[in-house]
Short mmCIF file of C-alpha atoms in Angstrom, two decimals:
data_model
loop_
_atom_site.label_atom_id
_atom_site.label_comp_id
_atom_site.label_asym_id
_atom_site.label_seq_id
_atom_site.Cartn_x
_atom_site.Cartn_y
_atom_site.Cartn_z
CA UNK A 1 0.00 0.00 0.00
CA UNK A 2 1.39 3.30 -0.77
CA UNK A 3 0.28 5.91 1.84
CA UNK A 4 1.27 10.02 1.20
CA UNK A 5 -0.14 12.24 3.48
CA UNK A 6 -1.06 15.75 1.83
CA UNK A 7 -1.06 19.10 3.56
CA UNK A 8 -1.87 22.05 0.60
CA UNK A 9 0.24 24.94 1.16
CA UNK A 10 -2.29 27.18 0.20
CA UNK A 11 -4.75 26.45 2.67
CA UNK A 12 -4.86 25.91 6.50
CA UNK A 13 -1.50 23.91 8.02
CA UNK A 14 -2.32 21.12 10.34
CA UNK A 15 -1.91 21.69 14.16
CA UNK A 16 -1.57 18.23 16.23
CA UNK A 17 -1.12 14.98 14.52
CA UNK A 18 -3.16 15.45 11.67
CA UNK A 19 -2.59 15.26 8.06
CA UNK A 20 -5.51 17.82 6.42
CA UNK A 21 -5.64 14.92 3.32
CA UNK A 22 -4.52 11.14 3.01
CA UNK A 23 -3.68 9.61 -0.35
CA UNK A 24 -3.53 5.71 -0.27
CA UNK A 25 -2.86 3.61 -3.62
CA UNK A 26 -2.66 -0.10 -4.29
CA UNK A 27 -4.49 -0.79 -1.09
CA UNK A 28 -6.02 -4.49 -0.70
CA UNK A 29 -9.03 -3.87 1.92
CA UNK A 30 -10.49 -0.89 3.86
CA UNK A 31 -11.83 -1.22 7.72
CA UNK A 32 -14.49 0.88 8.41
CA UNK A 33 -14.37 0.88 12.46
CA UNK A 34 -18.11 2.12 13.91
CA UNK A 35 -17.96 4.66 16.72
CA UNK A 36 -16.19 3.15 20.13
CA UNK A 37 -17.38 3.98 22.88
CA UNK A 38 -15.67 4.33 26.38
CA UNK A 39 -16.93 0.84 27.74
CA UNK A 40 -14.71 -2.11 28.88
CA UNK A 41 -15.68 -5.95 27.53
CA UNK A 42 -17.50 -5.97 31.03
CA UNK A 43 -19.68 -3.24 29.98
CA UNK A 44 -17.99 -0.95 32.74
CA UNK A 45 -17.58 3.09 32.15
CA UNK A 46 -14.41 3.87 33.40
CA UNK A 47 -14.60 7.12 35.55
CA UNK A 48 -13.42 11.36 34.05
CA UNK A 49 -12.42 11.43 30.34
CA UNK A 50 -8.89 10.46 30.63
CA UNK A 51 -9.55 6.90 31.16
CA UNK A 52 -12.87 7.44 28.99
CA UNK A 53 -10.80 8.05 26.10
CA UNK A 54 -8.00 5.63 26.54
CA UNK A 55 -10.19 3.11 26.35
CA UNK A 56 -12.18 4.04 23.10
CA UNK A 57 -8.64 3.60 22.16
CA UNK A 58 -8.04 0.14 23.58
CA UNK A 59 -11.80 -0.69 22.24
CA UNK A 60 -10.09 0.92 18.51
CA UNK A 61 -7.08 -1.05 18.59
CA UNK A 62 -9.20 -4.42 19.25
CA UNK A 63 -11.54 -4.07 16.61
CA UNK A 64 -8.09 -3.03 14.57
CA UNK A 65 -6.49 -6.24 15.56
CA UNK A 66 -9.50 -8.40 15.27
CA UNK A 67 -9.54 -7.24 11.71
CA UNK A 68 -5.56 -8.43 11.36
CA UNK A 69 -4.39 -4.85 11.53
CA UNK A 70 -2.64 -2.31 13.55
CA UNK A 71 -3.10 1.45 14.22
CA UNK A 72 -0.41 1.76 11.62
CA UNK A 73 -3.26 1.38 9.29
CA UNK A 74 -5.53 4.32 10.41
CA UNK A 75 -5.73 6.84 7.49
CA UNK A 76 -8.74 8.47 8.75
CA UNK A 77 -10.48 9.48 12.81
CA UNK A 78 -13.73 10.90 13.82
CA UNK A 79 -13.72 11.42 17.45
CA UNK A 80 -16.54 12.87 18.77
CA UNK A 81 -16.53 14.69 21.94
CA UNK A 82 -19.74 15.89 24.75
CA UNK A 83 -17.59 19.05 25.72
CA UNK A 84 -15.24 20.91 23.85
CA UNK A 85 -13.35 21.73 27.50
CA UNK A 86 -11.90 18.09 26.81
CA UNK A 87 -10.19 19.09 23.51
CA UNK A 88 -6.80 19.36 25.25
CA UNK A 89 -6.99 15.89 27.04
CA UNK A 90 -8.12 14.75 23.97
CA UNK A 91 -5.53 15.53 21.30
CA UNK A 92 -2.83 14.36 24.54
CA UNK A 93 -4.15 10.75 24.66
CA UNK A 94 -4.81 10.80 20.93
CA UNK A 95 -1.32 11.33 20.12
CA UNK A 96 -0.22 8.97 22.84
CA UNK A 97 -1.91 6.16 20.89
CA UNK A 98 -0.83 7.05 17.52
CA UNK A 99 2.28 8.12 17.81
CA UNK A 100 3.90 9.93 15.02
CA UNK A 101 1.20 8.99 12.66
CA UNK A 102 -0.95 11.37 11.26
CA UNK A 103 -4.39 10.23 9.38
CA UNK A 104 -7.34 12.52 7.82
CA UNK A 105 -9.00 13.82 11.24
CA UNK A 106 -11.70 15.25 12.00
CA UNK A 107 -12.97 16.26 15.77
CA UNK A 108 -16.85 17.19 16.49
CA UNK A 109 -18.79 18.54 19.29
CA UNK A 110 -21.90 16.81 19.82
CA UNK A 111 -24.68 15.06 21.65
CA UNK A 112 -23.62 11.48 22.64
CA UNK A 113 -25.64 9.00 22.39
CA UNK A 114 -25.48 7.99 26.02
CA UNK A 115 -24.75 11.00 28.44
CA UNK A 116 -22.18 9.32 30.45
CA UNK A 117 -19.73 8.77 27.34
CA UNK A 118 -17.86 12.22 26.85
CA UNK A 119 -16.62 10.96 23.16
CA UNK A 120 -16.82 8.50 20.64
CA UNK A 121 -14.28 7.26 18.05
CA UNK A 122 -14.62 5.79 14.48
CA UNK A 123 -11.52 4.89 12.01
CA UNK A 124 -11.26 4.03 8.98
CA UNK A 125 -7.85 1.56 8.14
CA UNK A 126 -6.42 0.55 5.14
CA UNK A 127 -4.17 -2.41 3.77
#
């Protein structure tokens, strides 16, 4: 798979982790990952948003491994978050899980489904 990440230098520069556009050729399979939410496998909701949202990322990187990938794959996030007062926390743990890559991103402020989650994450991953 050939991935380029694309950043026009007329327009907007990315700030945090983020590539504005994703190219990827020659792939073999895309993953589209539904929104995770910030339950464990025992249907327990972990307490304040920093352990909310590292484990929508746990919940990501299982549904990424059940799938026979790895976060290395992500070309594209959609987190969505209850409060925008969490955007800090949220680009910290974000980057903690994905390192130096940078997908297509794209962060929202909106009604949850369930009031207790304060965000939700969906990826897409290629191959």
């Amino acid at each position: 798979m050939k991935r380029d990440n694309i950043n026009a230098i007329n327009a907007p520069q990315p700030r945090g982790g983020y590539a504005q556009a994703v190219s990827v050729e020659s792939f073999q399979r895309l993953l589209f990952v539904s929104g995770q939410i910030p339950m464990t496998s025992d249907d327990v909701l972990p307490e304040g948003f920093e352990a909310q949202a590292r484990q929508v990322w746990l919940n990501v990187d299982a549904q990424l491994k059940a799938a026979g990938m790895t976060k290395s794959n992500i070309v594209k996030v959609t987190t969505y978050l209850a409060d925008r007062n969490h955007t800090l926390a949220n680009r910290e743990i974000r980057s903690d899980y994905l390192g130096a890559l940078a997908p297509a991103m794209t962060v929202v402020i909106a009604g949850i489904f369930d009031s207790g989650w304060l965000l939700e994450v969906e990826v897409v991953a290629a191959e």
